[in-house]
Amino acid sequence: KMMDRLVKSQKETGEQMKKNSEEMKRNSTEIKELQEKTDKQMKKNSEEMEKGTKDLQKQIKETNKQLWWMWRSQEEVWIDLFRRNMKWMMSKRGIDVDEIKTKFKNSIKQNSGKMLDGEYDLLWINGSDIVVVEVKNKMRDDYITKFVDKQLPKFKTLFPQYKDYNLYGGIWWLIVWSHQEKKAEKAWLFVFTQWKDGTAVLMNKPDFKAKVF
């Protein structure tokens, strides 16, 4: 009888182990299927996020492009306004304007091998003088410093045909603050802005004398 009970116990143990093995196998299969499903979903989510990011980047790029063109168009309008008023403005100060140039730029290779670049919004020229004018929508203090310290000093290097001219500098902006106007005038620059009626005006004091750079 003891032997019978032992055989029966072993048989039951074997069946239980088989049952446990089958359950473990089934659980393993379910876990594998769940993992595959999760991987697929994560991949799908990743692809959707990547697509969403690319679409967003594309939209941002397109918006920036549109804003750039809007700014560029506005800038061209301001430059044209200033160009049409320049002769009248300068004649009131006894200065002749024979020629006006816009978007004047050049690039030359220096002895060091580095390139020297420069672009200037507006120039007015007569037989002996040339005024280089920087046009901005809203002025910042560092624009004045950069223009005086970097832009003007390299002008004659970039355009040697004007090396014998008296070089003057000017700033034109749509939005001007009094302290910036004073700073620009202290830097011996002509200061221009737009008046209430839409015309461009010279803001310098009547006794102002511009510096030859």
Tab-separated table of C-alpha atoms in Angstrom:
chain	number	residue	atom	x	y	z
A	1	LYS	CA	0.000	0.000	0.000
A	2	MET	CA	2.813	2.333	0.771
A	3	MET	CA	4.233	1.646	-2.656
A	4	ASP	CA	0.869	2.388	-4.250
A	5	ARG	CA	0.643	5.700	-2.383
A	6	LEU	CA	4.204	6.574	-3.480
A	7	VAL	CA	3.427	5.789	-7.119
A	8	LYS	CA	0.219	7.787	-6.902
A	9	SER	CA	2.031	10.719	-5.301
A	10	GLN	CA	4.748	10.699	-7.972
A	11	LYS	CA	2.085	10.533	-10.653
A	12	GLU	CA	0.247	13.491	-9.162
A	13	THR	CA	3.503	15.384	-8.805
A	14	GLY	CA	4.350	14.655	-12.414
A	15	GLU	CA	0.957	15.823	-13.594
A	16	GLN	CA	1.237	18.979	-11.485
A	17	MET	CA	4.707	19.703	-12.876
A	18	LYS	CA	3.391	19.129	-16.390
A	19	LYS	CA	0.473	21.446	-15.668
A	20	ASN	CA	2.808	24.067	-14.207
A	21	SER	CA	5.108	23.729	-17.224
A	22	GLU	CA	2.227	24.195	-19.646
A	23	GLU	CA	0.991	27.205	-17.656
A	24	MET	CA	4.474	28.727	-17.631
A	25	LYS	CA	4.737	28.121	-21.363
A	26	ARG	CA	1.347	29.735	-21.908
A	27	ASN	CA	2.299	32.701	-19.701
A	28	SER	CA	5.590	33.028	-21.550
A	29	THR	CA	3.728	33.093	-24.862
A	30	GLU	CA	1.308	35.711	-23.556
A	31	ILE	CA	4.184	37.810	-22.214
A	32	LYS	CA	5.976	37.520	-25.569
A	33	GLU	CA	2.826	38.535	-27.455
A	34	LEU	CA	2.262	41.428	-25.036
A	35	GLN	CA	5.886	42.534	-25.442
A	36	GLU	CA	5.597	42.391	-29.241
A	37	LYS	CA	2.375	44.375	-29.065
A	38	THR	CA	4.029	46.914	-26.770
A	39	ASP	CA	7.073	47.164	-29.076
A	40	LYS	CA	4.818	47.742	-32.090
A	41	GLN	CA	2.860	50.419	-30.239
A	42	MET	CA	6.050	52.120	-29.065
A	43	LYS	CA	7.418	52.039	-32.600
A	44	LYS	CA	4.173	53.482	-33.924
A	45	ASN	CA	4.192	56.191	-31.259
A	46	SER	CA	7.823	56.977	-32.031
A	47	GLU	CA	7.087	57.224	-35.763
A	48	GLU	CA	4.089	59.455	-35.082
A	49	MET	CA	6.164	61.664	-32.778
A	50	GLU	CA	8.951	61.852	-35.344
A	51	LYS	CA	6.445	62.751	-38.048
A	52	GLY	CA	4.839	65.313	-35.732
A	53	THR	CA	8.249	66.814	-34.955
A	54	LYS	CA	9.148	67.008	-38.642
A	55	ASP	CA	5.784	68.598	-39.441
A	56	LEU	CA	6.285	71.114	-36.617
A	57	GLN	CA	9.817	71.910	-37.783
A	58	LYS	CA	8.496	72.370	-41.306
A	59	GLN	CA	5.770	74.722	-40.072
A	60	ILE	CA	8.277	76.721	-38.004
A	61	LYS	CA	10.621	76.969	-40.982
A	62	GLU	CA	7.782	78.114	-43.230
A	63	THR	CA	6.604	80.657	-40.648
A	64	ASN	CA	10.139	82.016	-40.223
A	65	LYS	CA	10.446	82.271	-43.990
A	66	GLN	CA	7.179	84.215	-44.205
A	67	LEU	CA	8.243	86.509	-41.363
A	68	TRP	CA	11.601	87.082	-43.066
A	69	TRP	CA	9.903	88.046	-46.320
A	70	MET	CA	7.492	90.334	-44.458
A	71	TRP	CA	10.418	92.031	-42.726
A	72	ARG	CA	12.332	92.226	-45.987
A	73	SER	CA	9.364	93.819	-47.753
A	74	GLN	CA	8.925	96.333	-44.931
A	75	GLU	CA	12.626	97.110	-44.969
A	76	GLU	CA	12.495	97.781	-48.721
A	77	VAL	CA	9.546	100.154	-48.189
A	78	TRP	CA	11.460	102.054	-45.496
A	79	ILE	CA	14.583	102.265	-47.631
A	80	ASP	CA	12.547	103.523	-50.584
A	81	LEU	CA	10.845	106.120	-48.360
A	82	PHE	CA	14.194	107.271	-47.050
A	83	ARG	CA	15.739	107.324	-50.535
A	84	ARG	CA	12.946	109.539	-51.888
A	85	ASN	CA	13.288	111.999	-48.982
A	86	MET	CA	17.070	112.092	-48.768
A	87	LYS	CA	17.839	114.829	-51.303
A	88	TRP	CA	15.249	117.112	-49.737
A	89	MET	CA	16.481	116.401	-46.191
A	90	MET	CA	20.149	116.947	-46.952
A	91	SER	CA	19.541	120.051	-49.095
A	92	LYS	CA	18.103	121.728	-45.985
A	93	ARG	CA	21.568	121.315	-44.433
A	94	GLY	CA	23.305	122.609	-47.527
A	95	ILE	CA	24.530	119.154	-48.625
A	96	ASP	CA	24.143	118.054	-52.218
A	97	VAL	CA	23.165	114.496	-53.142
A	98	ASP	CA	24.112	113.475	-56.682
A	99	GLU	CA	23.606	109.713	-56.506
A	100	ILE	CA	21.804	107.255	-54.237
A	101	LYS	CA	22.542	103.524	-53.981
A	102	THR	CA	20.679	100.845	-52.014
A	103	LYS	CA	21.739	97.401	-50.747
A	104	PHE	CA	25.403	97.968	-51.562
A	105	LYS	CA	27.538	94.893	-50.787
A	106	ASN	CA	30.855	93.276	-51.575
A	107	SER	CA	33.129	90.431	-50.481
A	108	ILE	CA	36.907	90.317	-50.884
A	109	LYS	CA	39.640	87.860	-49.966
A	110	GLN	CA	42.232	89.279	-47.566
A	111	ASN	CA	45.964	88.484	-47.467
A	112	SER	CA	45.283	86.166	-44.522
A	113	GLY	CA	42.997	84.131	-46.756
A	114	LYS	CA	39.879	85.104	-44.790
A	115	MET	CA	36.930	86.720	-46.523
A	116	LEU	CA	35.873	90.267	-45.654
A	117	ASP	CA	32.154	90.861	-46.206
A	118	GLY	CA	29.982	93.913	-45.940
A	119	GLU	CA	26.489	95.042	-46.858
A	120	TYR	CA	25.184	98.596	-46.513
A	121	ASP	CA	21.539	99.555	-46.735
A	122	LEU	CA	21.825	102.955	-48.358
A	123	LEU	CA	24.484	105.325	-49.677
A	124	TRP	CA	24.288	108.870	-50.906
A	125	ILE	CA	27.152	110.263	-52.920
A	126	ASN	CA	28.308	113.575	-54.312
A	127	GLY	CA	31.616	114.591	-55.881
A	128	SER	CA	33.660	114.393	-52.684
A	129	ASP	CA	31.459	112.911	-49.961
A	130	ILE	CA	29.713	109.625	-49.277
A	131	VAL	CA	27.257	108.885	-46.463
A	132	VAL	CA	26.642	105.251	-45.460
A	133	VAL	CA	23.281	104.775	-43.761
A	134	GLU	CA	22.165	101.783	-41.664
A	135	VAL	CA	18.379	101.194	-41.766
A	136	LYS	CA	16.645	99.494	-38.831
A	137	ASN	CA	13.050	98.989	-37.732
A	138	LYS	CA	13.872	99.321	-34.022
A	139	MET	CA	17.244	100.506	-32.860
A	140	ARG	CA	19.361	98.915	-30.132
A	141	ASP	CA	22.431	100.433	-28.523
A	142	ASP	CA	24.673	97.651	-29.809
A	143	TYR	CA	23.613	98.418	-33.412
A	144	ILE	CA	25.175	101.858	-33.093
A	145	THR	CA	28.393	100.454	-31.603
A	146	LYS	CA	28.681	97.733	-34.246
A	147	PHE	CA	28.036	100.185	-37.079
A	148	VAL	CA	30.669	102.664	-35.864
A	149	ASP	CA	33.321	100.150	-34.750
A	150	LYS	CA	32.961	97.444	-37.436
A	151	GLN	CA	30.845	98.430	-40.424
A	152	LEU	CA	32.212	101.879	-41.235
A	153	PRO	CA	35.961	101.099	-40.764
A	154	LYS	CA	35.924	98.370	-43.432
A	155	PHE	CA	33.875	100.291	-46.001
A	156	LYS	CA	36.779	101.756	-47.994
A	157	THR	CA	38.579	98.404	-47.947
A	158	LEU	CA	35.526	96.765	-49.503
A	159	PHE	CA	34.962	99.632	-51.945
A	160	PRO	CA	38.365	101.123	-52.826
A	161	GLN	CA	36.771	103.263	-55.554
A	162	TYR	CA	35.656	105.549	-52.725
A	163	LYS	CA	38.975	105.669	-50.840
A	164	ASP	CA	39.447	109.394	-51.549
A	165	TYR	CA	35.924	110.396	-50.492
A	166	ASN	CA	34.987	111.907	-47.151
A	167	LEU	CA	33.126	109.064	-45.428
A	168	TYR	CA	30.225	109.833	-43.094
A	169	GLY	CA	27.841	107.548	-41.245
A	170	GLY	CA	24.114	107.708	-40.626
A	171	ILE	CA	21.448	105.723	-38.776
A	172	TRP	CA	17.789	105.555	-39.814
A	173	TRP	CA	15.215	103.840	-37.641
A	174	LEU	CA	11.453	103.722	-37.411
A	175	ILE	CA	11.313	103.501	-33.604
A	176	VAL	CA	13.787	105.780	-31.845
A	177	TRP	CA	14.366	106.458	-28.148
A	178	SER	CA	15.855	109.752	-27.021
A	179	HIS	CA	18.917	108.178	-25.354
A	180	GLN	CA	19.728	106.275	-28.576
A	181	GLU	CA	19.319	109.437	-30.620
A	182	LYS	CA	21.790	111.186	-28.310
A	183	LYS	CA	24.192	108.225	-28.420
A	184	ALA	CA	24.154	108.180	-32.232
A	185	GLU	CA	24.739	111.916	-32.426
A	186	LYS	CA	27.594	111.651	-29.904
A	187	ALA	CA	29.099	109.052	-32.249
A	188	TRP	CA	29.013	111.806	-34.923
A	189	LEU	CA	26.381	110.065	-37.020
A	190	PHE	CA	23.535	111.585	-38.973
A	191	VAL	CA	20.306	110.542	-37.248
A	192	PHE	CA	17.149	109.953	-39.302
A	193	THR	CA	13.658	108.742	-38.459
A	194	GLN	CA	10.115	108.826	-39.800
A	195	TRP	CA	7.880	111.764	-38.941
A	196	LYS	CA	4.159	111.675	-38.122
A	197	ASP	CA	3.120	112.463	-41.695
A	198	GLY	CA	5.167	109.519	-43.010
A	199	THR	CA	8.108	111.544	-44.295
A	200	ALA	CA	11.713	110.921	-43.247
A	201	VAL	CA	13.402	113.632	-41.165
A	202	LEU	CA	16.920	114.474	-40.029
A	203	MET	CA	16.987	114.629	-36.209
A	204	ASN	CA	20.418	116.212	-35.658
A	205	LYS	CA	20.666	119.676	-34.147
A	206	PRO	CA	21.106	122.556	-36.650
A	207	ASP	CA	24.740	123.109	-35.585
A	208	PHE	CA	25.644	119.387	-35.789
A	209	LYS	CA	28.871	118.535	-37.629
A	210	ALA	CA	29.253	114.925	-38.754
A	211	LYS	CA	32.581	113.150	-38.344
A	212	VAL	CA	34.676	112.025	-41.295
A	213	PHE	CA	35.496	108.350	-40.686
